PDB file of C-alpha atoms and ligand atoms in Angstrom:
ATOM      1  CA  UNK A   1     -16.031  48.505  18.985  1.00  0.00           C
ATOM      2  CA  UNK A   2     -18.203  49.358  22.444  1.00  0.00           C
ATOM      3  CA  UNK A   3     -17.043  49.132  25.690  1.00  0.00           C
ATOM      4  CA  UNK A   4     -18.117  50.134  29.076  1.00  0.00           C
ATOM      5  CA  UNK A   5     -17.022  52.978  30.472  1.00  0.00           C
ATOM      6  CA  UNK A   6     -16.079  52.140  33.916  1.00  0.00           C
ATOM      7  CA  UNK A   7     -15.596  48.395  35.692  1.00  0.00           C
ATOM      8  CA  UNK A   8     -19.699  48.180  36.897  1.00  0.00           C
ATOM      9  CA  UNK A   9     -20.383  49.758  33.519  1.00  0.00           C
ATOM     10  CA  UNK A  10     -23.266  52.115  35.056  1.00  0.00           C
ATOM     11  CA  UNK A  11     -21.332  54.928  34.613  1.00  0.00           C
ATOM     12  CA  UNK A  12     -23.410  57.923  32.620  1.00  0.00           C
ATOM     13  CA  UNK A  13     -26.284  55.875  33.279  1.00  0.00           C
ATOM     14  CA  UNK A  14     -29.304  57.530  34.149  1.00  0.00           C
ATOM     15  CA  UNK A  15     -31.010  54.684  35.765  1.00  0.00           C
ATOM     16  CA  UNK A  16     -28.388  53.472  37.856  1.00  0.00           C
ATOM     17  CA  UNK A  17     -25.556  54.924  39.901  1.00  0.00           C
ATOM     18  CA  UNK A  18     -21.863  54.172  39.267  1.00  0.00           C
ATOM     19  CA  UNK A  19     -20.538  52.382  41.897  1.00  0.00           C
ATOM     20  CA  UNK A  20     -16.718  52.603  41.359  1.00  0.00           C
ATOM     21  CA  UNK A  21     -14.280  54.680  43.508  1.00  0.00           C
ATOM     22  CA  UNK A  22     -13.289  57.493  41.130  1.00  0.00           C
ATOM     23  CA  UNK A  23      -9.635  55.960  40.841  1.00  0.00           C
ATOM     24  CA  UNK A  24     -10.432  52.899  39.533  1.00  0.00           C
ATOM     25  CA  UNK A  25     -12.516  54.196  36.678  1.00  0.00           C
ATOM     26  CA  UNK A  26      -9.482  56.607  35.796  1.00  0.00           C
ATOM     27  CA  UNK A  27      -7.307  53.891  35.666  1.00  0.00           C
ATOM     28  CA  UNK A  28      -9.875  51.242  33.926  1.00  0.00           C
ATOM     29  CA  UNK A  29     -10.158  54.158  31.133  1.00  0.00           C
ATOM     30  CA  UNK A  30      -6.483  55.268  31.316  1.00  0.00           C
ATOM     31  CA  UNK A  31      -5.832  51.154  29.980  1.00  0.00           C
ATOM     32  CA  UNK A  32      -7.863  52.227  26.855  1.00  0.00           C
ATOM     33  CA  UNK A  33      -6.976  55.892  25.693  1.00  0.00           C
ATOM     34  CA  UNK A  34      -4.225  56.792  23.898  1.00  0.00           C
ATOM     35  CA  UNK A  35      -3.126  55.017  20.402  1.00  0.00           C
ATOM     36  CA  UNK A  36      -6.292  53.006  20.594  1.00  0.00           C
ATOM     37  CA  UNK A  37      -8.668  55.738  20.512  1.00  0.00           C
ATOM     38  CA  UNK A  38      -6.787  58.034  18.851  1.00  0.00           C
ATOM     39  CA  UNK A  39      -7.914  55.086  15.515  1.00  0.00           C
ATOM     40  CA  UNK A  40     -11.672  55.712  16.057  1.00  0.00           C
ATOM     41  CA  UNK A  41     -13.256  58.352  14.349  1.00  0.00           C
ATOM     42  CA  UNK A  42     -16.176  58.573  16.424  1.00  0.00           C
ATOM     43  CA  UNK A  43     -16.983  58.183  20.012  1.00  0.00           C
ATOM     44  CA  UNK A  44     -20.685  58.556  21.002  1.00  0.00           C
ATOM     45  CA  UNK A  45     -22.129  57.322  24.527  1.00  0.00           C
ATOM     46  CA  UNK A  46     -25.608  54.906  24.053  1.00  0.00           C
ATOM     47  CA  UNK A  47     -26.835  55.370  27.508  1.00  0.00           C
ATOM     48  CA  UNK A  48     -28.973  52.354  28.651  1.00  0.00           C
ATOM     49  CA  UNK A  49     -33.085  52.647  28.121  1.00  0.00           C
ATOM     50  CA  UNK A  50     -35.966  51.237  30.034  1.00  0.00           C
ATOM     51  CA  UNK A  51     -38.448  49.235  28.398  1.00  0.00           C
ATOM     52  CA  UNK A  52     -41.351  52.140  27.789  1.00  0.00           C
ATOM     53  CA  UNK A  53     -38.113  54.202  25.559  1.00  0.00           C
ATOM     54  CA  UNK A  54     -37.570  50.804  23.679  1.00  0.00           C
ATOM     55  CA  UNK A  55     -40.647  49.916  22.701  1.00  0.00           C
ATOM     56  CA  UNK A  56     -41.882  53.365  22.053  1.00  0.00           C
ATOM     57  CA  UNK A  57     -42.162  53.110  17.726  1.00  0.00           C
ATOM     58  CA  UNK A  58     -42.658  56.007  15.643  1.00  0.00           C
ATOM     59  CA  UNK A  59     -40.570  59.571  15.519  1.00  0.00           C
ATOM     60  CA  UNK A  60     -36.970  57.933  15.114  1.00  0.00           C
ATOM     61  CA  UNK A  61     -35.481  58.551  10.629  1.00  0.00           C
ATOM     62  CA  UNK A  62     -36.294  55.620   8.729  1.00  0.00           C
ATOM     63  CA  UNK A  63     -32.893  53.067   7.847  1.00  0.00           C
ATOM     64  CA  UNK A  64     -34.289  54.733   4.052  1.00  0.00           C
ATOM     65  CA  UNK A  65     -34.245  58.290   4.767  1.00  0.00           C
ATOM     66  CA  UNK A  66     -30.954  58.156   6.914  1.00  0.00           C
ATOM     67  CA  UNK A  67     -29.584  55.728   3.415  1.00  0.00           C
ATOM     68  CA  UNK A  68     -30.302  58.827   1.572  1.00  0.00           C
ATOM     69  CA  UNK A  69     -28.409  61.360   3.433  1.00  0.00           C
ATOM     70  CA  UNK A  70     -25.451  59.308   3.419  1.00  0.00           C
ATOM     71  CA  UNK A  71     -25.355  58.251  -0.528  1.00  0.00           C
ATOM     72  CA  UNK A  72     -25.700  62.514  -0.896  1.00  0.00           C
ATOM     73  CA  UNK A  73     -23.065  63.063   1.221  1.00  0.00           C
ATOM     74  CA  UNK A  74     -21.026  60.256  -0.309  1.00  0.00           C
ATOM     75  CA  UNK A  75     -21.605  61.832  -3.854  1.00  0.00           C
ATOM     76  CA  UNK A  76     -20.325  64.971  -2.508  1.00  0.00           C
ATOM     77  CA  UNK A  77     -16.665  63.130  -1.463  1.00  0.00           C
ATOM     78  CA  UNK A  78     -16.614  60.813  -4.652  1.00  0.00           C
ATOM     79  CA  UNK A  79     -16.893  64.474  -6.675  1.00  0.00           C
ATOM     80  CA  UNK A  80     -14.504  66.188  -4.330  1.00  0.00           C
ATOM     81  CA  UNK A  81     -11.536  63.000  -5.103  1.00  0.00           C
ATOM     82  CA  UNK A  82     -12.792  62.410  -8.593  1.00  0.00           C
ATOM     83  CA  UNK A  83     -10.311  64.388 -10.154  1.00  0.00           C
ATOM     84  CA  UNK A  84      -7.426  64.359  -8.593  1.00  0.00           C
ATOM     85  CA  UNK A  85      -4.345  61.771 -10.195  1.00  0.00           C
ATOM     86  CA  UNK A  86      -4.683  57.872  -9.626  1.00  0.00           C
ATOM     87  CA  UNK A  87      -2.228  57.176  -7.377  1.00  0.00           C
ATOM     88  CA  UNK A  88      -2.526  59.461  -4.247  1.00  0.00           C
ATOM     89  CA  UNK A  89      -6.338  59.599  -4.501  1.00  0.00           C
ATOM     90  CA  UNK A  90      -8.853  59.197  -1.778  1.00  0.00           C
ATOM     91  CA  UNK A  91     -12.137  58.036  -2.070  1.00  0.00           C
ATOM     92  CA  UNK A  92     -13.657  59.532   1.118  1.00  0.00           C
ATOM     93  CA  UNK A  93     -12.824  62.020   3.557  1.00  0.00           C
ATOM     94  CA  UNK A  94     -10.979  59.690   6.028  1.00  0.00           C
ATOM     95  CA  UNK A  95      -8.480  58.957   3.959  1.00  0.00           C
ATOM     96  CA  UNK A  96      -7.635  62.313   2.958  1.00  0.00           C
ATOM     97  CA  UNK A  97      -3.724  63.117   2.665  1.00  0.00           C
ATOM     98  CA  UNK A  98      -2.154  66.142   4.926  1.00  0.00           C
ATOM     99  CA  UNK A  99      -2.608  68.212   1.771  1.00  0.00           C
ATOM    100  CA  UNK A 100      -6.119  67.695   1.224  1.00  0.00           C
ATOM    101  CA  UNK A 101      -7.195  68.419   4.566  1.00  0.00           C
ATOM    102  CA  UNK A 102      -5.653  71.626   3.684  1.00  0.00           C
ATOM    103  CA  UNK A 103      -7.121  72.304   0.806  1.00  0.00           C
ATOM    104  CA  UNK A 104     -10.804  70.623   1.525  1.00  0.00           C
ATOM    105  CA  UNK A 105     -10.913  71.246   6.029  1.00  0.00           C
ATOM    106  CA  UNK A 106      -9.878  75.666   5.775  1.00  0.00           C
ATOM    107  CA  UNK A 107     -11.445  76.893   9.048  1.00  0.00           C
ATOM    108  CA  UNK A 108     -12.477  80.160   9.921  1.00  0.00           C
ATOM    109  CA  UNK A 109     -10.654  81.704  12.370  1.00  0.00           C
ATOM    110  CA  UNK A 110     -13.708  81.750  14.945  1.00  0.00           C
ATOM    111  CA  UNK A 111     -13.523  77.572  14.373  1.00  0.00           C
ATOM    112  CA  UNK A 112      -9.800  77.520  14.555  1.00  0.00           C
ATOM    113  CA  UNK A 113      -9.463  79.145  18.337  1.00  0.00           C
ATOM    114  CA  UNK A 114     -12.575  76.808  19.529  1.00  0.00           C
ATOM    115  CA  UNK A 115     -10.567  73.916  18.075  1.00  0.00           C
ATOM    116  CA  UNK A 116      -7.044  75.535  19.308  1.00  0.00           C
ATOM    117  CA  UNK A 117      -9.148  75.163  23.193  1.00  0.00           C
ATOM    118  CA  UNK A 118     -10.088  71.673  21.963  1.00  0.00           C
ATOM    119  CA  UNK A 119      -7.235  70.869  21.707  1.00  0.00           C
ATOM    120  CA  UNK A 120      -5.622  72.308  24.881  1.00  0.00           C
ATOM    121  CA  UNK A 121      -8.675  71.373  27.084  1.00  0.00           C
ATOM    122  CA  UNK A 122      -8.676  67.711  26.039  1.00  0.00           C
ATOM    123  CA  UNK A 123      -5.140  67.350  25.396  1.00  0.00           C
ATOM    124  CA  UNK A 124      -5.507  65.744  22.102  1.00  0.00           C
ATOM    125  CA  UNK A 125      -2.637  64.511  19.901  1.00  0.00           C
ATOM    126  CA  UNK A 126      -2.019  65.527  16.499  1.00  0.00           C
ATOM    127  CA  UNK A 127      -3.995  62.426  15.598  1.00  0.00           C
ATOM    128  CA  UNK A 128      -6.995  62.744  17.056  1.00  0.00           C
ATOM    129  CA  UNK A 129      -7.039  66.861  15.733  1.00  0.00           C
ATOM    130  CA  UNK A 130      -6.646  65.007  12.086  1.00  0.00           C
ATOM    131  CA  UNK A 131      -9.872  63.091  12.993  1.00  0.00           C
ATOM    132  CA  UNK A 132     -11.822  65.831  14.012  1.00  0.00           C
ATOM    133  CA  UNK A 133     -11.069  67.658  11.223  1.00  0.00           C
ATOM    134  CA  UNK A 134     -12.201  65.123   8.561  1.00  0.00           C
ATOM    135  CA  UNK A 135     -15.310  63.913  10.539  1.00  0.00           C
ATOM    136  CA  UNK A 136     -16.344  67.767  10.624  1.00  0.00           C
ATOM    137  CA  UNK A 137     -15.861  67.844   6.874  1.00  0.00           C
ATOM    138  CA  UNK A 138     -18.026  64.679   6.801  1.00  0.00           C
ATOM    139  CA  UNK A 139     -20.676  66.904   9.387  1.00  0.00           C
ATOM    140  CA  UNK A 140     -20.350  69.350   7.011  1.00  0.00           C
ATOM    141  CA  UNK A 141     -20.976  67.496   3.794  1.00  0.00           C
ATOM    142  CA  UNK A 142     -24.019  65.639   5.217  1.00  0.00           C
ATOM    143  CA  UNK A 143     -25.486  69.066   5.986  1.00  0.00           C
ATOM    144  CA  UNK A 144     -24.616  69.904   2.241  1.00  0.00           C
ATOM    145  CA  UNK A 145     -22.403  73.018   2.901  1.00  0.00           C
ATOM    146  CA  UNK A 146     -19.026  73.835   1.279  1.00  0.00           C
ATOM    147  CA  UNK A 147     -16.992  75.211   4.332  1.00  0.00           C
ATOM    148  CA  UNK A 148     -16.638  73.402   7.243  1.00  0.00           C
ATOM    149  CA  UNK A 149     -18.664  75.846   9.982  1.00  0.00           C
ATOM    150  CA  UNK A 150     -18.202  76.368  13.628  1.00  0.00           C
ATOM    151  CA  UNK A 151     -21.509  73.689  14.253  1.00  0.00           C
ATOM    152  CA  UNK A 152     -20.066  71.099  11.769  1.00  0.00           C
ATOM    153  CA  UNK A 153     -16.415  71.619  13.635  1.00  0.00           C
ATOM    154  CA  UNK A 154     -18.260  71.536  17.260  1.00  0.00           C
ATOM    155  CA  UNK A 155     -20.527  68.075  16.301  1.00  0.00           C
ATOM    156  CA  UNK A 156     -17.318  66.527  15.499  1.00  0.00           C
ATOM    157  CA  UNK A 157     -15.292  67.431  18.863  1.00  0.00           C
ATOM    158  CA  UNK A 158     -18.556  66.145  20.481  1.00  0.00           C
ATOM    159  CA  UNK A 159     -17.526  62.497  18.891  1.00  0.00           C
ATOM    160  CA  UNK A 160     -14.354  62.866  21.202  1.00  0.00           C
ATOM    161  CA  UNK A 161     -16.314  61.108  24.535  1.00  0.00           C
ATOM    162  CA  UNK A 162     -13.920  59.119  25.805  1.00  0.00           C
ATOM    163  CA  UNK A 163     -10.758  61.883  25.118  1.00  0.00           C
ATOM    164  CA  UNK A 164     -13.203  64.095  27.428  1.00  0.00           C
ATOM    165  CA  UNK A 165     -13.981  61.415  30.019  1.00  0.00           C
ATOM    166  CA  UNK A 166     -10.379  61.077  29.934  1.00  0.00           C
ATOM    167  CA  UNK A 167      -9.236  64.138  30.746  1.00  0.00           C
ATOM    168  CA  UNK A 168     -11.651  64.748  33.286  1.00  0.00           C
ATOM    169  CA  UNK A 169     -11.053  61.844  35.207  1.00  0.00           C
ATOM    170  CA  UNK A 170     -14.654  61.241  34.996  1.00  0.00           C
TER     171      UNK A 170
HETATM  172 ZN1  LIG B   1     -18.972  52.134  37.638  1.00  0.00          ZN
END
């Protein structure tokens, strides 16, 4: 799903200046928070690029390498649910069950107080806190670790744009 972010849509743009009183772009994002957003795992802002950044070729991950790092982190999850009984079972980490986000998403307590402020600061429901949870396993998986660490946990509540936009009233 993409959308803009405010009604001229340059908001965050670093070419162009928003143009929209303040109020209006609370109320233009206030019509798509909530229950909506709190289904999408990942939020991430693709700011808008002149024409030298998008035909510049070279330095970006190949579509093969970045294919690779997902089928390892896949693996991972397909031996972490392999196991368990039939009929409950998950096959990836977004569709883990309250009890195996216990099990499989244990913080630290350093990871559970910057979550905690999360949280508080963004005022996210329970939902959303279920999302970052699982996408930071999914951070943490890709970057082939067992525990879910502070930088997994702090990628993830990155992925939360629009909850932060939100809150802030941009
Ligand atoms: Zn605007």
């Amino acid at each position: 799903m993409a959308t803009q972010e405010c009604p001229c849509g340059h908001l965050g743009d670093p070419r162009k200046p928003c143009t929209c009183h303040p109020g209006r772009v609370a109320k233009y994002l206030s019509r798509l928070s909530g229950p909506l957003l709190d289904r999408i795992d990942i939020h991430v802002e693709v700011p808008s690029l002149g024409f030298e950044q998008l035909s510049r070729s070279g330095q970006a991950e190949t579509s093969a390498r970045v294919r690779e790092r997902v089928q390892k982190a896949r693996a991972v999850q397909d031996g972490r649910f392999a196991s368990k009984s039939r009929s409950a079972s998950a096959h990836c980490n977004a569709q883990m069950s309250p009890k195996q986000m216990r099990q499989h998403c244990r913080l630290d307590n350093a990871s559970q107080e910057m979550l905690r402020l999360a949280v508080d600061r963004l005022g996210l429901s329970a939902r959303a806190y279920d999302r970052i949870l699982k996408v930071a396993r999914t951070v943490a998986d890709l970057d082939g670790k067992e525990s879910i660490q502070a930088r997994h946990l702090s990628e993830a509540i990155q992925y939360r744009t629009l909850d932060r936009r939100g809150r802030a009233g941009a």
